[in-house]
mmCIF file of C-alpha atoms and ligand atoms in Angstrom:
data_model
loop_
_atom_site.group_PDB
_atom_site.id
_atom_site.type_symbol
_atom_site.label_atom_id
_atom_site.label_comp_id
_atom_site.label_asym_id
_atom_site.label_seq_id
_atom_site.Cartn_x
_atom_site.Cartn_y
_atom_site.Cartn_z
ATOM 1 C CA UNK A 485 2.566 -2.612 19.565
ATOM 2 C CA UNK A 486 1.158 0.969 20.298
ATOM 3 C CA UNK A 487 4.966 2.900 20.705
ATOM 4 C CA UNK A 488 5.009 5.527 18.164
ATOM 5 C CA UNK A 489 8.391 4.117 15.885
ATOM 6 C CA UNK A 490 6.909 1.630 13.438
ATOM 7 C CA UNK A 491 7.884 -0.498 10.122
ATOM 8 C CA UNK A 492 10.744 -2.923 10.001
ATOM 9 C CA UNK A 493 13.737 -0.585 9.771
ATOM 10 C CA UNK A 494 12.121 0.285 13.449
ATOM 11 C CA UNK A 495 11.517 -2.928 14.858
ATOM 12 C CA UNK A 496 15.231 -3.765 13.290
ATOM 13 C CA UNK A 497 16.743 -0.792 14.807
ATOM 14 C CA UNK A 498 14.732 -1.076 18.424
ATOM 15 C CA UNK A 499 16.593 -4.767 18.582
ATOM 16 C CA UNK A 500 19.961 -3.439 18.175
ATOM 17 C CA UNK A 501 19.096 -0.489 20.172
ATOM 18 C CA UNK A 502 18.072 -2.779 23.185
ATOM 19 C CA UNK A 503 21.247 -4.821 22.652
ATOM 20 C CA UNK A 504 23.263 -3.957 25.817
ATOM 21 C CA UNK A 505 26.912 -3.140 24.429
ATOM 22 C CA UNK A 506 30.322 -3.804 26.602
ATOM 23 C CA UNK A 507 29.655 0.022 28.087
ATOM 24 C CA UNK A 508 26.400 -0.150 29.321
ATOM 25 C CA UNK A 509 24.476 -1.297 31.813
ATOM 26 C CA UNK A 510 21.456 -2.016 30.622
ATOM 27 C CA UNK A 511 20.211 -3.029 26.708
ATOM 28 C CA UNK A 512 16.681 -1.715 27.708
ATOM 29 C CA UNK A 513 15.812 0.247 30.556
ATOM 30 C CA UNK A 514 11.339 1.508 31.174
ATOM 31 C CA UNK A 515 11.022 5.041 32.876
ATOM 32 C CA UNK A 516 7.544 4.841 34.236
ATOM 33 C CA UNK A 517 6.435 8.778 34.747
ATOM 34 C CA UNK A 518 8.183 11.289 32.692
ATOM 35 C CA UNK A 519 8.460 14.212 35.474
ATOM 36 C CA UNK A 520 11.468 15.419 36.710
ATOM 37 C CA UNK A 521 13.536 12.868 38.293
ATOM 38 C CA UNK A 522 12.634 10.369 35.040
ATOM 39 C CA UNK A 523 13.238 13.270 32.617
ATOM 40 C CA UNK A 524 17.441 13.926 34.312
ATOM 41 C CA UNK A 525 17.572 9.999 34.742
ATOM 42 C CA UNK A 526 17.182 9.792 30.802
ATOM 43 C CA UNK A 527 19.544 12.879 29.824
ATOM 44 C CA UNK A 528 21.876 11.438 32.233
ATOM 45 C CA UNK A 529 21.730 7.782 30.818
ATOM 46 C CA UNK A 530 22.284 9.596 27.062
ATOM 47 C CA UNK A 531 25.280 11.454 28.373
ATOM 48 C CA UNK A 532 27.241 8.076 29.619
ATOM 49 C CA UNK A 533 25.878 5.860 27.270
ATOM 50 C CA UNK A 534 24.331 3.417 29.770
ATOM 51 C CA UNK A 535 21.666 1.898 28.160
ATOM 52 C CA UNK A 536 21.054 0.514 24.637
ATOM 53 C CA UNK A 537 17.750 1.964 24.850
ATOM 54 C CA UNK A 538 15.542 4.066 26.751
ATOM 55 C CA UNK A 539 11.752 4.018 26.868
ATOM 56 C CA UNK A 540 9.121 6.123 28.529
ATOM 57 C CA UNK A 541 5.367 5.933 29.684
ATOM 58 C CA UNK A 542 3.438 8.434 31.056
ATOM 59 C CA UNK A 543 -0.804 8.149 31.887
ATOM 60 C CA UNK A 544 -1.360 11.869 30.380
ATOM 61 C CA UNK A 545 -1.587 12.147 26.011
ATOM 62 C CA UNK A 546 -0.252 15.511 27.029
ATOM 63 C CA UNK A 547 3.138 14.511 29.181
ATOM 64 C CA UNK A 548 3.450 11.992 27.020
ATOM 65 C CA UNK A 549 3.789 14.390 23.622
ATOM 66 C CA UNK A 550 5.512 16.711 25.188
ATOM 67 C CA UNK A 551 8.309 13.961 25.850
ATOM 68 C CA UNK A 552 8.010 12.986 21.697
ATOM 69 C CA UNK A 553 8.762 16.645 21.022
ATOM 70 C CA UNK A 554 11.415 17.297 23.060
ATOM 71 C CA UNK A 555 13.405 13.766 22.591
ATOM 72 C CA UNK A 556 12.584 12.704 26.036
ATOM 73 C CA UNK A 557 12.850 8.570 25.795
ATOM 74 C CA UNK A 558 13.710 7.016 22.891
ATOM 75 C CA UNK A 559 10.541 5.470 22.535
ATOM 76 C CA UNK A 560 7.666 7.089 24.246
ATOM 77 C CA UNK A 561 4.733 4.531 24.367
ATOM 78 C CA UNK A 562 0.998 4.642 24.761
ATOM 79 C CA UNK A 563 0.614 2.084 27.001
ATOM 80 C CA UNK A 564 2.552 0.893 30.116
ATOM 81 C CA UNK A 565 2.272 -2.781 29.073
ATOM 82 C CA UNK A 566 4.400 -1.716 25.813
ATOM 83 C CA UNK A 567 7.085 0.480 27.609
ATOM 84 C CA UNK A 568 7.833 -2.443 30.093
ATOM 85 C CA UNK A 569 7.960 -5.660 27.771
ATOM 86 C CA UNK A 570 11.222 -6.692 27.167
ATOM 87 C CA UNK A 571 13.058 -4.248 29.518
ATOM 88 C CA UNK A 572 15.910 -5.344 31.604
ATOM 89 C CA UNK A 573 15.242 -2.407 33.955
ATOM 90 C CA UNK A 574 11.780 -0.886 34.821
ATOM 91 C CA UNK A 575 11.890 2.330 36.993
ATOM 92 C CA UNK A 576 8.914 3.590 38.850
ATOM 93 C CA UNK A 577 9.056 7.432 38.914
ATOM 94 C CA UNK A 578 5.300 8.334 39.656
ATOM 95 C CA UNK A 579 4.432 9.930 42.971
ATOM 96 C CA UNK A 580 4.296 7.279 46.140
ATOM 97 C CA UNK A 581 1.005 7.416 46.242
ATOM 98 C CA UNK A 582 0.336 5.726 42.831
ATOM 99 C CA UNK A 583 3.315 3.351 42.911
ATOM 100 C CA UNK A 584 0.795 0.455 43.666
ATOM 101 C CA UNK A 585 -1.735 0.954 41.233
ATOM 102 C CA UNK A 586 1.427 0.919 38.429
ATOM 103 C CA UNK A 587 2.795 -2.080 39.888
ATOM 104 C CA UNK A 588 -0.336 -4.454 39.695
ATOM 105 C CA UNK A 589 -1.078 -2.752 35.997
ATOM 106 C CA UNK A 590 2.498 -4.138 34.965
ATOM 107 C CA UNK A 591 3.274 -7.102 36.678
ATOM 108 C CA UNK A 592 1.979 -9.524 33.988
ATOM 109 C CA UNK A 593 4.301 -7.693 31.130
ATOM 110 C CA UNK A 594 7.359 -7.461 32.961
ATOM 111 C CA UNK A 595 10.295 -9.946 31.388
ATOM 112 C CA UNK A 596 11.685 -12.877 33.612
ATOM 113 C CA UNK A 597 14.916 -11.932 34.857
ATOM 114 C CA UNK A 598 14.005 -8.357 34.635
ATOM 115 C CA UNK A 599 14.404 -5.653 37.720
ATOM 116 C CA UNK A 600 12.284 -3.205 38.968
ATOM 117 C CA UNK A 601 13.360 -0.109 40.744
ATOM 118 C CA UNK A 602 11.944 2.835 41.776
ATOM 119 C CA UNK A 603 12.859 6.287 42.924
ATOM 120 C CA UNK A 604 10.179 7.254 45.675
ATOM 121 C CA UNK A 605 10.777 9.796 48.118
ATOM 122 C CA UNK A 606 9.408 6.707 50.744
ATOM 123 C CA UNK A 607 11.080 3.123 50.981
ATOM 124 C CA UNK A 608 8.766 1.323 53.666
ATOM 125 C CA UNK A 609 5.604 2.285 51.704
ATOM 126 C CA UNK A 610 6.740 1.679 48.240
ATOM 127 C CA UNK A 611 7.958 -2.009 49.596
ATOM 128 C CA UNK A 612 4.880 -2.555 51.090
ATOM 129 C CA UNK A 613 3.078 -1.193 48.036
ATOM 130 C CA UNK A 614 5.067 -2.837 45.180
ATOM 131 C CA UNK A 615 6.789 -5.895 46.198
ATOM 132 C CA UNK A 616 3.413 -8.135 46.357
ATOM 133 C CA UNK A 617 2.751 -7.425 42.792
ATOM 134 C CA UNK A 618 6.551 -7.913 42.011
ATOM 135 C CA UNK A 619 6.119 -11.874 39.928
ATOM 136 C CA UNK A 620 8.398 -14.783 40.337
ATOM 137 C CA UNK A 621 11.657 -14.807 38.892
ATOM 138 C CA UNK A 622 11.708 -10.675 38.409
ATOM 139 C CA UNK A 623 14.093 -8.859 41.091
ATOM 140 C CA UNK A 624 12.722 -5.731 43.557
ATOM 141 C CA UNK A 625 15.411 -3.163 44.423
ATOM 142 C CA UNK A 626 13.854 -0.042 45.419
ATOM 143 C CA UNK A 627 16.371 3.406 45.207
ATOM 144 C CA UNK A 628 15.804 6.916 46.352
ATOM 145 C CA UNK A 629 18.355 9.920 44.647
ATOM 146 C CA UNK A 630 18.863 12.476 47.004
ATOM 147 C CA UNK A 631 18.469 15.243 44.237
ATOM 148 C CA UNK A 632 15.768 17.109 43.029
ATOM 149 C CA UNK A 633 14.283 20.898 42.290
ATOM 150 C CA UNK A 634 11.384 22.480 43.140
ATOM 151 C CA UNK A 635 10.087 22.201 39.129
ATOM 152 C CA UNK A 636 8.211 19.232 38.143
ATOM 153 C CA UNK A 637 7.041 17.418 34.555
ATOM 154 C CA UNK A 638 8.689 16.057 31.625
ATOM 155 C CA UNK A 639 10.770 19.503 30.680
ATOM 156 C CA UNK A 640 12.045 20.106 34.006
ATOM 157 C CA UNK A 641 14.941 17.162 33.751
ATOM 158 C CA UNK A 642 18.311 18.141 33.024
ATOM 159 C CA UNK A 643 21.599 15.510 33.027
ATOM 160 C CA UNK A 644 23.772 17.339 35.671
ATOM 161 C CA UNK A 645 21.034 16.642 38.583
ATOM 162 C CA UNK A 646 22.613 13.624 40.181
ATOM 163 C CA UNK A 647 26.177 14.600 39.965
ATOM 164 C CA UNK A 648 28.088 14.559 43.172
ATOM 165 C CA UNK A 649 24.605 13.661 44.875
ATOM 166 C CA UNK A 650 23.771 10.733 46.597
ATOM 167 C CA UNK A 651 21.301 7.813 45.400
ATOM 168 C CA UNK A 652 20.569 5.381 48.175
ATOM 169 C CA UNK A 653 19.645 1.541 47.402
ATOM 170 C CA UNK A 654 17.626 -0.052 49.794
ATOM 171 C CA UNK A 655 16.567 -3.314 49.186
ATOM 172 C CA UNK A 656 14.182 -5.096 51.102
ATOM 173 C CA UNK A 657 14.812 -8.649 52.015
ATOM 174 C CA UNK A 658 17.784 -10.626 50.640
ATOM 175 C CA UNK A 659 18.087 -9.005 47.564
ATOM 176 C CA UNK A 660 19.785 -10.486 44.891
ATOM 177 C CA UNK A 661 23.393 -9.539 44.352
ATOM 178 C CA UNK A 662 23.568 -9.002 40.552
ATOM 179 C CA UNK A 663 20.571 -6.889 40.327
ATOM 180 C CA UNK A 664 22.034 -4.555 42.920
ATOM 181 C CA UNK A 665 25.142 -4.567 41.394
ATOM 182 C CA UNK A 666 23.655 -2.968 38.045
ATOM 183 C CA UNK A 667 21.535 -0.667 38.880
ATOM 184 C CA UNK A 668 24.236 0.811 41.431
ATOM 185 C CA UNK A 669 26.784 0.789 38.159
ATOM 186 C CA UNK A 670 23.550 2.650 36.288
ATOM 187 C CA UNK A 671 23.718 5.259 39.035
ATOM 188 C CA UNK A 672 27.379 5.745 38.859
ATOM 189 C CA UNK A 673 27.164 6.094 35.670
ATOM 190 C CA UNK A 674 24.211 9.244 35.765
ATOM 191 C CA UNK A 675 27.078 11.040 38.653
ATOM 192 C CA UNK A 676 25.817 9.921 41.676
ATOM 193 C CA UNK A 677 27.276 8.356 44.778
ATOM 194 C CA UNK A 678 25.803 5.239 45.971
ATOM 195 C CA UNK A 679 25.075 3.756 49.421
ATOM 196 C CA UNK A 680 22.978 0.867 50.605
ATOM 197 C CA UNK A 681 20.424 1.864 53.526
ATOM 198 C CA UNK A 682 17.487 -0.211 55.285
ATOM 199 C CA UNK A 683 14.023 0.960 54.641
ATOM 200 C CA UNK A 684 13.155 2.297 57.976
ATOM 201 C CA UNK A 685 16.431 3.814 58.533
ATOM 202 C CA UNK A 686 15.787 5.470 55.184
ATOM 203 C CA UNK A 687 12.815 6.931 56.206
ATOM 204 C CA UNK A 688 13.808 8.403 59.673
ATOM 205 C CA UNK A 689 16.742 10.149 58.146
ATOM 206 C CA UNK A 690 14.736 11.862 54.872
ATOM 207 C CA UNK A 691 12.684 12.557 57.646
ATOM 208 C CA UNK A 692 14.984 14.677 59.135
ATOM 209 C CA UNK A 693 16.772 15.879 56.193
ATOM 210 C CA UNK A 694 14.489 16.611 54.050
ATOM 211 C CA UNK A 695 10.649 15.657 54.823
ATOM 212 C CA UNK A 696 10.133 18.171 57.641
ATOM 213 C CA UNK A 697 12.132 20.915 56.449
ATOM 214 C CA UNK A 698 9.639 20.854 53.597
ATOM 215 C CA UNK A 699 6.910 20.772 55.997
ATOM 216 C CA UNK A 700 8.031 23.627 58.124
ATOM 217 C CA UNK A 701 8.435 25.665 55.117
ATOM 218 C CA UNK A 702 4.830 25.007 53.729
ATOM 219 C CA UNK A 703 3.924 25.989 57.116
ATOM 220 C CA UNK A 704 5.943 29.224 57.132
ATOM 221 C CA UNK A 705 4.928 30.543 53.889
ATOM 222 C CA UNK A 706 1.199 30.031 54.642
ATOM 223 C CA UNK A 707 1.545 32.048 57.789
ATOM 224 C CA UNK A 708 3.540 34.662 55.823
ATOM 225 C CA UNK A 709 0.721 34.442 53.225
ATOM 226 C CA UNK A 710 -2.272 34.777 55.976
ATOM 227 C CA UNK A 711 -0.034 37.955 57.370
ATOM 228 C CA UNK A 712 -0.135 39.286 53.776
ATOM 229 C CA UNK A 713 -3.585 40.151 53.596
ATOM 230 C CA UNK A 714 -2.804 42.249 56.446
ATOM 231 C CA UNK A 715 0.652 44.245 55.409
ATOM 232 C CA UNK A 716 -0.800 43.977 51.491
ATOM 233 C CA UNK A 717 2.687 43.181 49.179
ATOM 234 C CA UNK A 718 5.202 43.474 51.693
ATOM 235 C CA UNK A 719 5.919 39.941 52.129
ATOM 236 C CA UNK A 720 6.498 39.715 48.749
ATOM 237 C CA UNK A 721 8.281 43.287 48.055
ATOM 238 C CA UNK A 722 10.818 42.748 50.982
ATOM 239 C CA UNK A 723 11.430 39.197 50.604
ATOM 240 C CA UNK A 724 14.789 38.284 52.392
ATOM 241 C CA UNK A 725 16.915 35.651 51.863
ATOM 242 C CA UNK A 726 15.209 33.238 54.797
ATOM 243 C CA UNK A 727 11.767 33.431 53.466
ATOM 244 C CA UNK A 728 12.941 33.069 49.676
ATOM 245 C CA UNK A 729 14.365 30.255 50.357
ATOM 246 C CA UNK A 730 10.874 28.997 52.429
ATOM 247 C CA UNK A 731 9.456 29.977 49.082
ATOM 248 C CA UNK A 732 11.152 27.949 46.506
ATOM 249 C CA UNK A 733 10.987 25.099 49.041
ATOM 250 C CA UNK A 734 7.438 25.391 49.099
ATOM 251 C CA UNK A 735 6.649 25.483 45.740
ATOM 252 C CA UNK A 736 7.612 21.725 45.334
ATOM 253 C CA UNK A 737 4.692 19.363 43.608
ATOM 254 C CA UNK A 738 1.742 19.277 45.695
ATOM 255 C CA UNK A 739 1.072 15.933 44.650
ATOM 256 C CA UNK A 740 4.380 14.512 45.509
ATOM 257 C CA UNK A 741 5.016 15.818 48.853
ATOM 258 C CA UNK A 742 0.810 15.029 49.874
ATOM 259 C CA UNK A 743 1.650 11.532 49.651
ATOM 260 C CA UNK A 744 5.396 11.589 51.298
ATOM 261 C CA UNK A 745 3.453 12.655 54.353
ATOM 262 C CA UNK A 746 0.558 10.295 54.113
ATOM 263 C CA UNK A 747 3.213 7.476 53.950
ATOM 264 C CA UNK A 748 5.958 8.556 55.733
ATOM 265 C CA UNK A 749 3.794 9.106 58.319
ATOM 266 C CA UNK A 750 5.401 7.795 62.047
ATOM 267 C CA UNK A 751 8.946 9.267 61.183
ATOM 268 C CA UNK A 752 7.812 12.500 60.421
ATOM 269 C CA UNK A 753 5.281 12.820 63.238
ATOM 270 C CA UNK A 754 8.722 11.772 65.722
ATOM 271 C CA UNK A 755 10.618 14.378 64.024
ATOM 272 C CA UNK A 756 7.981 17.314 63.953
ATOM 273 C CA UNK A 757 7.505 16.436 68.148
ATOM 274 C CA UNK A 758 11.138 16.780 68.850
ATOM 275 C CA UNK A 759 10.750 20.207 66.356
ATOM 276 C CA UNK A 760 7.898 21.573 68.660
ATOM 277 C CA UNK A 761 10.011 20.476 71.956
ATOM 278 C CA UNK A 762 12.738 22.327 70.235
ATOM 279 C CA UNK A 763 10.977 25.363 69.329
ATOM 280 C CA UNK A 764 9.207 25.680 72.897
ATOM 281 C CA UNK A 765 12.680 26.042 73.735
ATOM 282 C CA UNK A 766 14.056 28.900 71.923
ATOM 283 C CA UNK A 767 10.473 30.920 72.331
ATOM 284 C CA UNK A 768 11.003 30.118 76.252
ATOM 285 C CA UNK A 769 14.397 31.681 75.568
ATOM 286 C CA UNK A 770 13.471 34.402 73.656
ATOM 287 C CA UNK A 771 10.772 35.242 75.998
ATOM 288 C CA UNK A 772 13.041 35.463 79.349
ATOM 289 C CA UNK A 773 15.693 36.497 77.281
ATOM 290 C CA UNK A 774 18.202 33.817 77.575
ATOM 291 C CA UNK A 775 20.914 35.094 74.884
ATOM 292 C CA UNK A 776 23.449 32.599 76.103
ATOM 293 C CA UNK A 777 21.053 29.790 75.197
ATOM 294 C CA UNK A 778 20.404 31.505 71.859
ATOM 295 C CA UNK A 779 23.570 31.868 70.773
ATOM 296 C CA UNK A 780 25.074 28.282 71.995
ATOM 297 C CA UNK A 781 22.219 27.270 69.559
ATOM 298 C CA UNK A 782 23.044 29.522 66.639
ATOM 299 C CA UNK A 783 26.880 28.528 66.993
ATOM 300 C CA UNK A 784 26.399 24.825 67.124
ATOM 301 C CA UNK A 785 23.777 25.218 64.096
ATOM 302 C CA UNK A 786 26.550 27.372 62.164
ATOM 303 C CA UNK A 787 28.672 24.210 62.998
ATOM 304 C CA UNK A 788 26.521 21.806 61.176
ATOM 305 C CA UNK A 789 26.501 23.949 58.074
ATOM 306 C CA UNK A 790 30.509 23.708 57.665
ATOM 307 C CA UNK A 791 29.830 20.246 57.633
ATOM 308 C CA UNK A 792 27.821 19.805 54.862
ATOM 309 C CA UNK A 793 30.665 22.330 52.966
ATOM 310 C CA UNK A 794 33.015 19.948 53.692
ATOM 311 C CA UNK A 795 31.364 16.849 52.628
ATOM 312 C CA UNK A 796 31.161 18.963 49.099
ATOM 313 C CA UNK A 797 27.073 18.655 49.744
ATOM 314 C CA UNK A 798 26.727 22.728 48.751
ATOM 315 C CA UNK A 799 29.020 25.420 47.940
ATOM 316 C CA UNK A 800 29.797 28.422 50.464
ATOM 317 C CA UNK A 801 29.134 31.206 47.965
ATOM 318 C CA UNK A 802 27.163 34.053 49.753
ATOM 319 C CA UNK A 803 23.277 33.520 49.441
ATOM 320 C CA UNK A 804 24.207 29.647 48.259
ATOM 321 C CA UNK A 805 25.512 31.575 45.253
ATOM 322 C CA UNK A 806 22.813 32.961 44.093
ATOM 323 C CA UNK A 807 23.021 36.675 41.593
ATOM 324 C CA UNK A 808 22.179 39.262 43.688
ATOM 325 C CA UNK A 809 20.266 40.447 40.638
ATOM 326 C CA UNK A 810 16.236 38.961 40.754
ATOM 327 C CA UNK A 811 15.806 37.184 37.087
HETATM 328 P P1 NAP B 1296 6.796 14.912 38.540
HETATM 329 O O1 NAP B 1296 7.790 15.779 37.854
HETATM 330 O O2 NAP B 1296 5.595 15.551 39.159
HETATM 331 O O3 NAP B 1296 6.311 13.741 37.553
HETATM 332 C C1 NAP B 1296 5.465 12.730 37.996
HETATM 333 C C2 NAP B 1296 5.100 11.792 36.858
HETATM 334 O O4 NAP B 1296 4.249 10.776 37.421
HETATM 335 C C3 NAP B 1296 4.348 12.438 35.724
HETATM 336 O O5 NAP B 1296 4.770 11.888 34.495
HETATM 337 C C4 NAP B 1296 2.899 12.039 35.999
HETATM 338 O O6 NAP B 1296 2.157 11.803 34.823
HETATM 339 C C5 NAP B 1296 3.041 10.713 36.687
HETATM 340 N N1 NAP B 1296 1.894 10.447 37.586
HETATM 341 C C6 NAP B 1296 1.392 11.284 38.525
HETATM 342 N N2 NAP B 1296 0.370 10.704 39.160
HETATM 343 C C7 NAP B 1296 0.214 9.497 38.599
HETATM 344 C C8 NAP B 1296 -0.707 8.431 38.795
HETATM 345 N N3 NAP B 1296 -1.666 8.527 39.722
HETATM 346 N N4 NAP B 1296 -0.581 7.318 38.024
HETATM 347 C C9 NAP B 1296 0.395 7.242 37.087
HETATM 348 N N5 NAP B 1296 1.289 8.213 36.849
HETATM 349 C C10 NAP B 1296 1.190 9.330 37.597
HETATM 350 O O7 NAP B 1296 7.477 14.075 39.735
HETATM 351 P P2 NAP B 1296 9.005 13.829 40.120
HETATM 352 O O8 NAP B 1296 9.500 15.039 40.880
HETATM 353 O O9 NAP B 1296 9.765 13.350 38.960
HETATM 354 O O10 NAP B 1296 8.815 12.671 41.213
HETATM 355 C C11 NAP B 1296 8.658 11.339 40.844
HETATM 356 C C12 NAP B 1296 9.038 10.455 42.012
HETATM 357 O O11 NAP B 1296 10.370 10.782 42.408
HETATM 358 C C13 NAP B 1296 8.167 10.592 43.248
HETATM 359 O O12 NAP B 1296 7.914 9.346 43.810
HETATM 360 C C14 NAP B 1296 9.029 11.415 44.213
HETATM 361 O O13 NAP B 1296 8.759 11.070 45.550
HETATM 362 C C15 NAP B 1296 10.428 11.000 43.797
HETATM 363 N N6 NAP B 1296 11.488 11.995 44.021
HETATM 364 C C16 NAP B 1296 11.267 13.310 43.744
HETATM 365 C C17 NAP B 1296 12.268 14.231 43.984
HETATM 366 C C18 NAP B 1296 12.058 15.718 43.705
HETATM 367 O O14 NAP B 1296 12.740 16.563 44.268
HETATM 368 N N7 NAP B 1296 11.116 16.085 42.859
HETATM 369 C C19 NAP B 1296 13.525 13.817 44.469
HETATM 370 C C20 NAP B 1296 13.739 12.447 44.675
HETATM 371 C C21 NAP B 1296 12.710 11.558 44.467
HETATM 372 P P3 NAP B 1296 1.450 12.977 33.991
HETATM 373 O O15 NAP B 1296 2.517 13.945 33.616
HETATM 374 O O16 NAP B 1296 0.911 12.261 32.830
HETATM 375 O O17 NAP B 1296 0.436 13.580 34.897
#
């Protein structure tokens, strides 16, 4: 046993701690990655009380120390083998990319009866990456939470990022009922609403949503950073609300958002052709000066935005109620 609590008072304490009481949903849940989603899962777990106890693996000495100091986990251990024996619940919250290489490490030290879960940014992928490695007799049910920040690593977390957001569940297969059942009563639990949603179905709509929005503001901030070497600090000085908002959406994990696009690969490439098709469009229009098309456009855009007001999805405070004052 590697995990940093040791002596018998431990081990005596670690058994009642992974003892699943009438209020929780899990006696022992694994968080495999301590960045930012695994970080708010486990501050959200501690505020409901949903799981006897929590432990944490990450591959860097550095992540995972930084977890020991802050409290992150209740047991952070050295080795992924360690953090997954014995836990009903094993959640995969490493970029998409390395989901596979995890999976095949911990397949022999996962407990029968046990789930795994995972909360990739990709469902088809992770599926096709994970579920071969997944052993007899241990359930697959993969999740996505629609939440997240631009920040990233074990500090970034905080317990309040699910709430009111949605986490999806989709399950490949026939999945089995129980196992769904729990870990849609752990997400509850952390504030989210749930909803069950195919894998390919999945990915076309956080292709829209979310994938390519990301993409087009990469894309936008590099051109604004290529024009910067020609107006000097400008872009920076006179930042306005459109580009800062490119910005922060930019700044997301390199690492994370690489491998969304090298797996979610055909449902972004439909989305980003119907973009292009789109954006011929208005540049036709702005070019012959069609303000009737332009406007149409603008007001049935506008339109779209109420709805995401009223499905309580963002608030309508002025600059998405932001201080006017730069921190
Ligand atoms: P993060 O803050 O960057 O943390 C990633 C964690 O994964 C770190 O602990 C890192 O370990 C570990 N890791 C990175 N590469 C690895 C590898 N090759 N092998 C093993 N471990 C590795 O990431 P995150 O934002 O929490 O994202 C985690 C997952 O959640 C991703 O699959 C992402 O698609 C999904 N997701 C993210 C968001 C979001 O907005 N950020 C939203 C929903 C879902 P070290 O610290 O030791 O390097």
């Amino acid at each position: 046993d590697f995990c940093l609590s040791r002596g018998l008072g431990d081990v005596y304490k670690r058994q009642v701690q992974g003892r699943r009481t009438m209020s929780q949903v899990y006696g022992r849940v694994a968080l495999i990655g301590l960045g930012l989603i695994a970080s708010s899962m486990f501050w959200a777990i501690k505020r409901g009380g949903l799981v006897g106890e929590v432990t944490g693996y990450a591959r860097s000495e550095e992540t995972r120390a930084t977890a020991r100091r802050i409290g992150l986990c209740d047991r952070v251990c050295d080795t992924l083998e360690d953090a997954v024996k014995d836990a009903d619940l094993v959640v995969l919250c490493v970029p998409v990319g390395a989901m596979e290489a995890v999976a095949r490490q911990m397949a022999g030290s996962l407990k029968p009866g046990a789930t795994v879960s995972d909360v990739g940014s990709v469902k088809r992928a992770v599926i096709e990456a994970v579920g071969p490695h997944i052993p007899e007799g241990v359930h697959f049910v993969p999740a996505h939470p629609l939440a997240g920040t631009e920040h990233s690593g074990p500090e970034s977390g905080f317990a309040e990022l699910f709430d009111n957001r949605w986490s999806l569940i989709v399950p490949s297969g026939d999945p089995d009922a129980g196992a769904v059942a729990d870990l849609r009563a752990l997400w509850e639990g952390m504030g989210a609403n749930v909803d069950v949603m195919d894998p390919d179905h999945h990915d076309l709509v956080l292709a829209v949503t979310s994938h390519t929005p990301h993409l087009i503001a990469y894309t936008m901030v590099g051109v604004a950073d290529d024009l910067r070497r020609v107006t000097d600090s400008e872009v920076i000085k006179y930042s306005a609300a459109g580009f800062r908002d490119f910005t922060r959406i930019a700044a997301s994990d390199p690492t994370m958002w690489r491998d969304v696009f090298l797996t979610n690969k055909d449902a972004t490439l439909e989305i980003l052709g119907r973009f292009t098709e789109e954006l011929f469009a208005l540049q036709r229009a702005i070019r012959t000066g069609d303000g009737d098309l332009l406007h149409d456009y603008f007001t049935r855009t506008r339109g779209i935005r109420r709805g995401i007001l009223d499905a309580g999805q963002d608030v309508d405070a002025p600059n998405f109620g932001r201080s006017t004052k730069a921190k």
